[in-house]
Tab-separated table of C-alpha atoms in Angstrom:
chain	number	residue	atom	x	y	z
C	20	MET	CA	107.783	111.363	189.971
C	21	VAL	CA	107.073	114.801	189.329
C	22	ASN	CA	110.622	116.539	189.778
C	23	GLY	CA	112.278	113.520	190.653
C	24	PHE	CA	115.928	112.464	190.232
C	25	ASP	CA	116.582	110.077	187.238
C	26	PRO	CA	119.096	107.430	188.306
C	27	SER	CA	120.169	107.136	184.754
C	28	ASN	CA	121.877	110.514	184.901
C	29	MET	CA	124.363	109.425	187.869
C	30	SER	CA	127.183	110.544	185.639
C	31	ALA	CA	126.350	114.304	185.866
C	32	LEU	CA	126.890	113.904	189.747
C	33	ASP	CA	130.120	114.799	191.617
C	34	PRO	CA	131.806	111.393	193.016
C	35	ALA	CA	130.875	112.120	196.501
C	36	THR	CA	127.092	112.520	195.653
C	37	GLN	CA	127.218	109.572	193.270
C	38	ASP	CA	128.373	107.517	196.125
C	39	MET	CA	125.927	108.434	198.267
C	40	VAL	CA	122.963	107.906	195.865
C	41	ALA	CA	124.494	104.325	194.944
C	42	ARG	CA	124.473	103.609	198.804
C	43	ARG	CA	121.070	104.868	199.234
C	44	GLN	CA	119.894	102.542	196.280
C	45	ALA	CA	121.575	99.486	197.716
C	46	LEU	CA	120.280	100.039	201.118
C	47	LEU	CA	116.954	101.569	200.911
C	48	GLY	CA	115.820	99.685	197.539
C	49	PRO	CA	114.395	101.003	194.373
C	50	ALA	CA	111.045	102.500	195.611
C	51	TYR	CA	112.467	105.610	197.412
C	52	ARG	CA	112.820	108.584	195.052
C	53	LEU	CA	114.772	111.754	195.358
C	54	MET	CA	113.965	115.312	194.512
C	55	TYR	CA	115.723	117.517	191.757
C	56	ALA	CA	117.695	116.633	188.581
C	57	HIS	CA	120.822	117.182	191.052
C	58	PRO	CA	119.735	115.828	194.528
C	59	VAL	CA	120.246	118.060	197.575
C	60	GLU	CA	121.977	116.851	200.692
C	61	ILE	CA	120.487	118.875	203.743
C	62	SER	CA	122.666	118.898	207.028
C	63	ARG	CA	120.641	121.456	209.121
C	64	ALA	CA	117.983	124.151	209.013
C	65	LYS	CA	116.521	126.950	210.781
C	66	GLY	CA	113.364	128.917	209.763
C	67	THR	CA	112.935	129.215	206.124
C	68	ARG	CA	116.696	128.224	205.623
C	69	LEU	CA	118.354	124.989	204.856
C	70	TRP	CA	122.243	124.150	204.508
C	71	ASP	CA	124.217	121.473	202.890
C	72	LYS	CA	127.207	119.793	204.191
C	73	ALA	CA	129.346	122.417	202.680
C	74	GLY	CA	127.583	125.072	204.246
C	75	ASN	CA	125.733	126.519	201.197
C	76	GLU	CA	122.211	128.137	202.236
C	77	TYR	CA	119.092	127.181	200.465
C	78	LEU	CA	115.783	129.157	200.961
C	79	ASP	CA	112.778	126.684	201.344
C	80	ALA	CA	109.698	127.605	199.455
C	81	TYR	CA	108.523	124.187	199.507
C	82	ASN	CA	107.941	122.469	202.645
C	83	ASN	CA	104.490	122.670	204.475
C	84	VAL	CA	105.575	120.009	206.894
C	85	VAL	CA	107.627	122.415	208.957
C	86	SER	CA	104.771	124.885	209.076
C	87	VAL	CA	106.028	127.174	211.701
C	88	GLY	CA	109.489	127.062	210.207
C	89	HIS	CA	112.291	124.347	210.626
C	90	CYS	CA	113.447	123.758	214.230
C	91	HIS	CA	111.168	126.147	215.895
C	92	PRO	CA	112.505	126.771	219.222
C	93	ARG	CA	109.319	126.341	221.051
C	94	VAL	CA	108.181	123.249	219.375
C	95	VAL	CA	111.620	121.601	219.792
C	96	GLU	CA	111.613	122.636	223.721
C	97	ALA	CA	107.948	121.116	224.226
C	98	VAL	CA	109.052	117.993	222.694
C	99	HIS	CA	112.119	117.781	224.444
C	100	GLU	CA	110.600	118.502	227.969
C	101	GLN	CA	107.704	115.826	227.246
C	102	MET	CA	110.354	113.372	226.133
C	103	GLN	CA	112.194	113.919	229.438
C	104	THR	CA	109.007	113.533	231.343
C	105	LEU	CA	106.682	110.840	229.559
C	106	CYS	CA	105.869	109.302	226.351
C	107	THR	CA	103.285	107.043	226.449
C	108	HIS	CA	99.544	105.917	224.544
C	109	THR	CA	96.038	107.114	224.869
C	110	ARG	CA	94.918	104.368	227.125
C	111	TYR	CA	95.940	106.249	230.340
C	112	LEU	CA	94.307	109.503	231.515
C	113	GLN	CA	96.240	112.586	230.516
C	114	ASP	CA	95.521	116.295	230.513
C	115	GLY	CA	97.302	117.320	227.604
C	116	ILE	CA	95.421	115.432	224.816
C	117	LEU	CA	92.067	116.834	226.363
C	118	ASP	CA	93.594	120.461	226.637
C	119	PHE	CA	94.526	120.089	222.969
C	120	ALA	CA	91.167	118.885	221.876
C	121	ASP	CA	89.688	121.620	224.004
C	122	GLU	CA	91.470	124.137	221.896
C	123	ILE	CA	91.148	122.633	218.424
C	124	VAL	CA	87.898	121.000	218.022
C	125	PRO	CA	85.991	124.371	218.346
C	126	THR	CA	87.924	125.782	215.307
C	127	PHE	CA	86.104	123.616	212.966
C	128	GLY	CA	82.640	124.579	213.750
C	129	ASP	CA	79.323	122.524	213.663
C	130	PRO	CA	78.899	119.728	213.374
C	131	ILE	CA	82.376	118.480	214.457
C	132	ARG	CA	82.543	117.627	218.101
C	133	HIS	CA	85.252	114.669	218.490
C	134	ILE	CA	88.736	114.277	217.545
C	135	MET	CA	90.897	111.161	216.829
C	136	PHE	CA	94.704	111.061	216.691
C	137	THR	CA	96.974	109.571	214.096
C	138	CYS	CA	100.495	109.589	212.958
C	139	THR	CA	100.269	110.711	209.572
C	140	GLY	CA	97.964	112.242	206.901
C	141	SER	CA	97.836	108.715	205.271
C	142	GLU	CA	96.397	107.123	208.533
C	143	ALA	CA	94.031	110.142	209.122
C	144	ASN	CA	92.309	109.435	205.645
C	145	ASP	CA	92.446	106.033	206.075
C	146	LEU	CA	90.689	105.935	209.231
C	147	ALA	CA	88.175	108.602	208.009
C	148	LEU	CA	87.459	106.595	204.871
C	149	ARG	CA	86.824	103.422	207.188
C	150	ILE	CA	84.345	105.491	209.540
C	151	ALA	CA	82.492	106.954	206.640
C	152	MET	CA	82.103	103.158	205.080
C	153	HIS	CA	81.183	101.905	208.367
C	154	HIS	CA	78.733	104.615	208.879
C	155	THR	CA	76.802	104.315	205.535
C	156	GLY	CA	77.333	100.661	204.911
C	157	ARG	CA	78.686	101.391	201.414
C	158	LYS	CA	82.084	101.476	199.988
C	159	GLY	CA	81.949	103.875	196.999
C	160	ILE	CA	84.519	106.948	197.130
C	161	VAL	CA	84.512	109.695	194.787
C	162	ILE	CA	87.665	112.067	194.428
C	163	THR	CA	88.947	114.673	191.861
C	164	SER	CA	91.074	113.608	189.004
C	165	GLU	CA	94.559	114.007	190.309
C	166	ALA	CA	93.775	113.592	193.798
C	167	TYR	CA	96.407	112.165	196.581
C	168	THR	CA	95.172	111.137	199.641
C	169	GLY	CA	98.002	108.838	201.025
C	170	ASN	CA	100.227	105.732	200.906
C	171	SER	CA	98.348	103.187	202.854
C	172	PHE	CA	96.576	100.416	200.801
C	173	LEU	CA	93.251	102.051	201.078
C	174	THR	CA	94.424	105.801	200.644
C	175	ALA	CA	96.838	104.744	197.578
C	176	GLY	CA	93.643	103.145	195.872
C	177	LEU	CA	92.472	106.564	195.828
C	178	SER	CA	95.562	108.700	194.934
C	179	PRO	CA	95.742	108.751	191.173
C	180	SER	CA	98.678	111.377	191.508
C	181	LEU	CA	100.928	108.327	192.385
C	182	GLY	CA	100.866	107.401	188.653
C	183	LYS	CA	99.251	105.364	186.026
C	184	LYS	CA	100.616	102.270	187.257
C	185	SER	CA	99.416	102.715	190.693
C	186	PRO	CA	96.156	101.132	190.746
C	187	LEU	CA	92.749	102.771	191.800
C	188	GLY	CA	90.202	100.818	194.013
C	189	GLU	CA	87.143	99.260	192.258
C	190	TRP	CA	85.007	101.380	194.215
C	191	VAL	CA	86.698	104.775	193.306
C	192	ARG	CA	85.186	107.134	190.831
C	193	ARG	CA	86.767	110.320	189.570
C	194	ILE	CA	85.423	113.600	188.777
C	195	PRO	CA	87.114	116.718	186.808
C	196	ALA	CA	89.328	119.260	188.903
C	197	PRO	CA	88.119	122.683	189.172
C	198	ASP	CA	90.197	123.859	186.385
C	199	SER	CA	89.771	127.537	186.726
C	200	TYR	CA	92.180	128.575	184.055
C	201	ARG	CA	90.319	126.779	181.354
C	202	MET	CA	86.645	127.122	182.500
C	203	THR	CA	84.352	129.815	183.731
C	204	PRO	CA	83.187	129.595	187.377
C	205	ALA	CA	79.833	128.680	186.184
C	206	GLU	CA	81.032	125.742	184.067
C	207	ILE	CA	83.402	124.445	187.095
C	208	ALA	CA	80.520	123.835	189.551
C	209	ALA	CA	78.024	122.380	187.043
C	210	THR	CA	80.578	120.110	185.316
C	211	MET	CA	81.697	118.765	188.519
C	212	ILE	CA	78.233	118.214	190.090
C	213	ARG	CA	77.105	116.487	186.705
C	214	GLN	CA	79.884	114.155	186.702
C	215	LEU	CA	79.467	113.505	190.379
C	216	LYS	CA	75.652	112.756	189.981
C	217	TYR	CA	76.792	110.262	186.992
C	218	GLU	CA	79.566	108.635	188.975
C	219	ILE	CA	77.141	108.029	192.130
C	220	GLU	CA	74.647	106.429	189.809
C	221	GLU	CA	77.394	104.165	188.468
C	222	LEU	CA	78.328	103.142	192.086
C	223	GLU	CA	74.814	102.421	192.960
C	224	ARG	CA	74.439	100.426	189.817
C	225	ARG	CA	77.307	98.256	190.498
C	226	GLY	CA	75.944	97.576	194.282
C	227	GLU	CA	78.691	99.889	195.897
C	228	GLY	CA	76.721	103.130	196.838
C	229	LEU	CA	78.455	106.292	197.638
C	230	ALA	CA	80.149	106.227	201.107
C	231	ALA	CA	81.967	109.373	200.695
C	232	PHE	CA	83.504	112.429	198.716
C	233	ILE	CA	87.045	113.669	199.775
C	234	ALA	CA	88.527	116.521	198.603
C	235	ASP	CA	91.499	118.882	199.540
C	236	SER	CA	89.898	122.330	199.150
C	237	LEU	CA	93.041	123.914	197.269
C	238	PHE	CA	92.925	120.865	194.896
C	239	SER	CA	96.739	120.729	195.390
C	240	SER	CA	97.730	117.705	193.430
C	241	ASP	CA	95.254	118.672	190.662
C	242	GLY	CA	97.136	121.931	190.000
C	243	ILE	CA	96.467	124.168	193.010
C	244	TYR	CA	92.965	125.662	192.294
C	245	ALA	CA	91.918	128.034	195.055
C	246	ASP	CA	88.959	129.590	193.394
C	247	PRO	CA	86.142	129.758	193.000
C	248	THR	CA	85.008	128.919	196.400
C	249	ASP	CA	81.262	128.031	195.709
C	250	ILE	CA	82.230	124.350	194.504
C	251	LEU	CA	82.257	122.118	197.609
C	252	GLY	CA	79.076	123.374	199.231
C	253	PRO	CA	76.862	122.298	196.254
C	254	ILE	CA	79.108	119.058	196.041
C	255	ALA	CA	78.169	118.387	199.764
C	256	GLU	CA	74.325	118.515	199.165
C	257	VAL	CA	74.602	116.066	196.425
C	258	VAL	CA	76.796	113.672	198.472
C	259	ARG	CA	74.417	113.820	201.442
C	260	ALA	CA	71.479	113.519	199.293
C	261	ALA	CA	72.873	110.094	198.149
C	262	GLY	CA	73.687	109.124	201.688
C	263	GLY	CA	77.437	109.939	201.689
C	264	VAL	CA	79.675	111.620	203.992
C	265	MET	CA	81.583	114.721	202.999
C	266	ILE	CA	85.492	114.370	204.213
C	267	ALA	CA	87.521	117.830	203.978
C	268	ASP	CA	91.046	116.779	203.597
C	269	GLU	CA	93.230	119.427	205.357
C	270	VAL	CA	96.594	117.823	205.411
C	271	GLN	CA	97.598	120.333	202.930
C	272	ALA	CA	95.117	123.098	202.829
C	273	GLY	CA	94.834	123.794	206.643
C	274	PHE	CA	96.356	125.196	209.427
C	275	GLY	CA	96.090	128.848	208.116
C	276	ARG	CA	97.981	128.342	204.740
C	277	SER	CA	95.233	129.744	202.618
C	278	GLY	CA	95.584	132.959	204.678
C	279	ASP	CA	91.850	134.201	204.724
C	280	ARG	CA	90.636	130.998	207.008
C	281	LEU	CA	92.015	128.687	209.481
C	282	TRP	CA	90.674	125.811	207.471
C	283	GLY	CA	90.542	125.355	203.811
C	284	PHE	CA	87.038	124.150	203.672
C	285	GLN	CA	85.892	127.324	205.666
C	286	ARG	CA	86.613	129.347	202.304
C	287	HIS	CA	83.842	127.314	200.531
C	288	GLY	CA	81.385	127.902	203.503
C	289	LEU	CA	81.479	124.019	203.832
C	290	GLN	CA	80.437	122.152	206.993
C	291	PRO	CA	82.148	118.714	206.462
C	292	ASP	CA	81.095	115.656	208.381
C	293	ILE	CA	84.937	114.707	208.859
C	294	VAL	CA	88.074	116.661	208.812
C	295	THR	CA	91.319	115.241	208.441
C	296	MET	CA	94.718	116.809	209.305
C	297	GLY	CA	98.448	115.694	208.880
C	298	LYS	CA	101.822	116.932	207.835
C	299	PRO	CA	101.865	120.464	209.467
C	300	MET	CA	100.204	119.609	212.863
C	301	GLY	CA	103.632	118.679	214.641
C	302	ASN	CA	105.887	120.689	212.475
C	303	GLY	CA	107.998	117.844	211.554
C	304	PHE	CA	106.751	115.462	214.617
C	305	PRO	CA	104.541	112.637	213.023
C	306	VAL	CA	101.191	113.695	214.478
C	307	ALA	CA	97.725	113.802	212.567
C	308	ALA	CA	94.083	113.736	213.317
C	309	VAL	CA	90.690	112.915	212.335
C	310	ALA	CA	87.759	115.291	213.496
C	311	VAL	CA	84.255	114.128	212.922
C	312	ALA	CA	80.801	114.582	213.710
C	313	PRO	CA	79.000	112.656	216.521
C	314	HIS	CA	76.290	111.123	214.256
C	315	VAL	CA	78.963	109.735	211.846
C	316	ILE	CA	81.314	108.214	214.528
C	317	GLU	CA	78.508	106.806	216.722
C	318	ARG	CA	78.056	103.309	214.867
C	319	PHE	CA	81.807	102.717	214.372
C	320	GLY	CA	82.546	103.825	217.943
C	321	ASN	CA	80.027	101.519	219.233
C	322	GLU	CA	80.705	98.346	217.030
C	323	MET	CA	84.562	98.837	216.308
C	324	ARG	CA	87.511	100.332	218.576
C	325	TYR	CA	90.367	102.711	217.756
C	326	PHE	CA	93.727	102.514	219.103
C	327	ASN	CA	97.075	103.759	217.725
C	328	THR	CA	100.251	103.225	219.940
C	329	PHE	CA	101.962	106.477	218.830
C	330	GLY	CA	98.634	108.434	217.407
C	331	GLY	CA	98.227	111.053	219.996
C	332	ASN	CA	101.097	110.031	222.571
C	333	THR	CA	102.206	112.636	225.125
C	334	VAL	CA	105.174	113.772	222.999
C	335	ALA	CA	102.884	113.981	219.893
C	336	ILE	CA	100.428	116.056	221.551
C	337	ALA	CA	103.205	118.221	222.940
C	338	ALA	CA	104.454	118.914	219.638
C	339	ALA	CA	100.851	119.631	218.213
C	340	ARG	CA	99.988	122.106	221.044
C	341	ALA	CA	103.249	123.994	220.729
C	342	THR	CA	102.745	124.128	216.996
C	343	PHE	CA	99.231	125.458	217.198
C	344	ASP	CA	100.101	127.825	219.758
C	345	VAL	CA	103.062	129.400	217.667
C	346	LEU	CA	100.804	129.485	214.719
C	347	ILE	CA	98.212	131.551	216.851
C	348	SER	CA	100.440	133.685	218.828
C	349	GLU	CA	102.715	134.852	215.845
C	350	ALA	CA	99.637	135.456	213.621
C	351	LEU	CA	101.058	133.286	210.804
C	352	GLN	CA	97.707	132.796	209.218
C	353	GLU	CA	97.655	136.800	208.607
C	354	ASN	CA	101.435	136.324	207.520
C	355	ALA	CA	100.429	133.679	204.968
C	356	ALA	CA	97.681	136.060	203.638
C	357	ARG	CA	100.070	139.092	203.528
C	358	ILE	CA	103.152	137.478	202.045
C	359	GLY	CA	101.025	135.344	199.864
C	360	ARG	CA	99.628	138.372	197.909
C	361	MET	CA	103.188	139.775	197.848
C	362	ILE	CA	104.482	136.700	196.034
C	363	GLN	CA	101.456	136.425	193.591
C	364	ASP	CA	101.494	140.002	192.700
C	365	GLY	CA	105.092	139.740	192.189
C	366	ILE	CA	104.923	136.751	189.824
C	367	ARG	CA	102.024	138.430	187.734
C	368	GLU	CA	104.270	141.154	187.259
C	369	ILE	CA	107.023	138.898	185.812
C	370	ALA	CA	104.191	137.432	183.722
C	371	LYS	CA	103.436	140.619	182.023
C	372	SER	CA	106.638	140.019	179.910
C	373	ASP	CA	106.852	136.238	179.684
C	374	GLY	CA	104.185	134.628	177.771
C	375	ARG	CA	105.154	131.233	178.944
C	376	ILE	CA	103.314	132.015	182.199
C	377	GLY	CA	99.702	131.277	181.589
C	378	ASP	CA	98.185	131.501	184.958
C	379	VAL	CA	98.992	132.645	188.671
C	380	ARG	CA	96.554	131.157	191.308
C	381	GLY	CA	96.347	130.147	194.876
C	382	ALA	CA	95.533	131.244	198.281
C	383	GLY	CA	97.619	132.543	201.039
C	384	LEU	CA	100.876	130.464	200.992
C	385	TYR	CA	99.990	128.001	198.489
C	386	ILE	CA	100.651	129.253	194.807
C	387	GLY	CA	100.644	127.761	191.473
C	388	VAL	CA	102.225	129.044	188.598
C	389	GLU	CA	100.970	127.169	185.295
C	390	PHE	CA	103.140	127.292	182.223
C	391	VAL	CA	101.783	126.980	178.715
C	392	LYS	CA	103.378	126.555	175.266
C	393	ASP	CA	100.569	129.045	173.877
C	394	GLN	CA	98.609	131.202	175.588
C	395	ALA	CA	95.759	131.076	173.073
C	396	THR	CA	95.607	127.118	173.263
C	397	LYS	CA	96.492	127.025	176.746
C	398	ALA	CA	98.575	123.892	175.888
C	399	PRO	CA	100.529	122.746	179.020
C	400	ASP	CA	104.238	123.208	179.012
C	401	SER	CA	105.829	120.841	181.299
C	402	ALA	CA	109.178	120.935	180.078
C	403	THR	CA	109.603	124.700	180.972
C	404	ALA	CA	108.012	124.231	184.501
C	405	LEU	CA	110.459	121.516	185.377
C	406	ALA	CA	113.398	123.431	183.955
C	407	VAL	CA	112.364	126.512	186.027
C	408	VAL	CA	112.003	124.084	189.116
C	409	ASP	CA	115.630	122.829	188.486
C	410	GLY	CA	117.130	126.314	187.691
C	411	LEU	CA	115.678	127.635	191.062
C	412	ARG	CA	117.192	124.498	192.835
C	413	GLN	CA	120.700	125.556	190.946
C	414	ARG	CA	120.045	128.922	192.518
C	415	ARG	CA	119.389	127.325	195.932
C	416	VAL	CA	115.601	128.222	196.152
C	417	LEU	CA	113.542	125.047	196.648
C	418	ILE	CA	110.074	124.505	195.255
C	419	SER	CA	108.325	121.790	193.173
C	420	ALA	CA	105.705	121.098	190.420
C	421	THR	CA	102.248	119.749	190.284
C	422	GLY	CA	99.369	118.873	188.133
C	423	TYR	CA	98.457	115.931	185.715
C	424	HIS	CA	101.003	117.371	183.349
C	425	ALA	CA	103.454	118.582	186.016
C	426	ASN	CA	103.368	122.049	184.318
C	427	THR	CA	102.453	124.096	187.576
C	428	LEU	CA	105.090	125.361	189.672
C	429	LYS	CA	104.146	124.697	193.458
C	430	ILE	CA	105.095	127.286	195.895
C	431	ARG	CA	104.136	126.096	199.160
C	432	PRO	CA	106.679	127.519	201.848
C	433	PRO	CA	106.780	127.474	205.787
C	434	LEU	CA	104.112	129.953	207.238
C	435	VAL	CA	107.020	132.000	208.593
C	436	PHE	CA	108.060	133.093	204.922
C	437	SER	CA	109.090	136.940	205.191
C	438	ALA	CA	108.821	139.818	202.925
C	439	ALA	CA	112.497	139.458	202.331
C	440	ASP	CA	112.198	135.667	201.605
C	441	ALA	CA	109.390	136.742	199.100
C	442	ASP	CA	111.669	139.074	197.405
C	443	ARG	CA	114.559	136.560	197.120
C	444	LEU	CA	112.032	133.860	195.660
C	445	LEU	CA	110.818	136.233	193.114
C	446	THR	CA	114.147	137.885	192.283
C	447	THR	CA	115.598	134.378	191.759
C	448	LEU	CA	112.414	133.041	189.552
C	449	ALA	CA	112.955	136.249	187.341
C	450	GLU	CA	116.594	135.530	186.859
C	451	THR	CA	115.744	131.816	186.210
C	452	LEU	CA	113.109	132.575	183.578
C	453	LYS	CA	115.693	134.821	181.750
C	454	ALA	CA	117.946	131.621	181.720
C	455	VAL	CA	115.528	129.063	180.695
């Protein structure tokens, strides 16, 4: 795992941490992973800050799950009040779920008209793919090279970022990521579309056919490629011509994170057939959703049925409504644009005197900083990137890394990140680079 703790380095930990890690391994088993060379034990949080058991404060520049900040009082109050009143499923009539649907569905634009609720982004993507397969009568799915769509059986089968030992489905095909650092804008679209057409032909040749193309419009796991924004529109034309469905995965790119648009796909001028949401929707409460066009859901809805005991329950909807209200009322999309520009400008200033930084890219509060061994060859430098992540962690600023070579810093803080937070991040990054 990128930026994961190596259990063979237990001897480097203090005795108390060693005991906790050993207990964790014994009770939770080997599949769980810890972040950072020296794991962090978090006891409480507020806004953009985390505190460990000893009271040490950390700046959280990584967590998009708590999109409007850790323990936001309005979300906490809404969940608490609803939990005291009623917690039940969607098979009873309720106003809350309808009021929220009325509020959020229009933000997607045509042709989206319906929304269905799940607990997680993995479930949302799983459901979206089932709908696409049922609608088209085909199985084939095309993704980008290092995509991550979830950890259900279906979505893990189209999540190459889980690692080489995590098998992809036989019906899955990959196309290159839009590497804006190594290709010109014209090359990116042409290369992706050429490979997409080839993979569609291969799927048809093998009797699978194309059910859907699914993409996160910030290409987060591929290395964070926010630009150019003329890629997904032409891809959608090819996908639909082949009878497939266009799925916009907004689990990471949505809810105002890109700054210039509420939804990442809108930056590309795309009108998807299905939109999926997850992590940031309930500010830490497990709620997610699939928004879908009527013509895509019609057959599935008539021939199947969907029910989820916890998806869209009254407490989940209370969390989602409060989170969305905070996002709008506190102008956090605008904040993401302003603070994101400040961070990118600051890192570019640092890069002027540090040749290890090959590229700075992103949109709003989703920023990638790619490290290279040599700017002429652009050879990836994962060792330096991971050393910087660990150096920041030692200085109590938390980020991670992403991309095939794990050589790109992933800066993805809560949307309430302030100018003071950005200054602390930049100052600490500069200190860390001098020490690495």
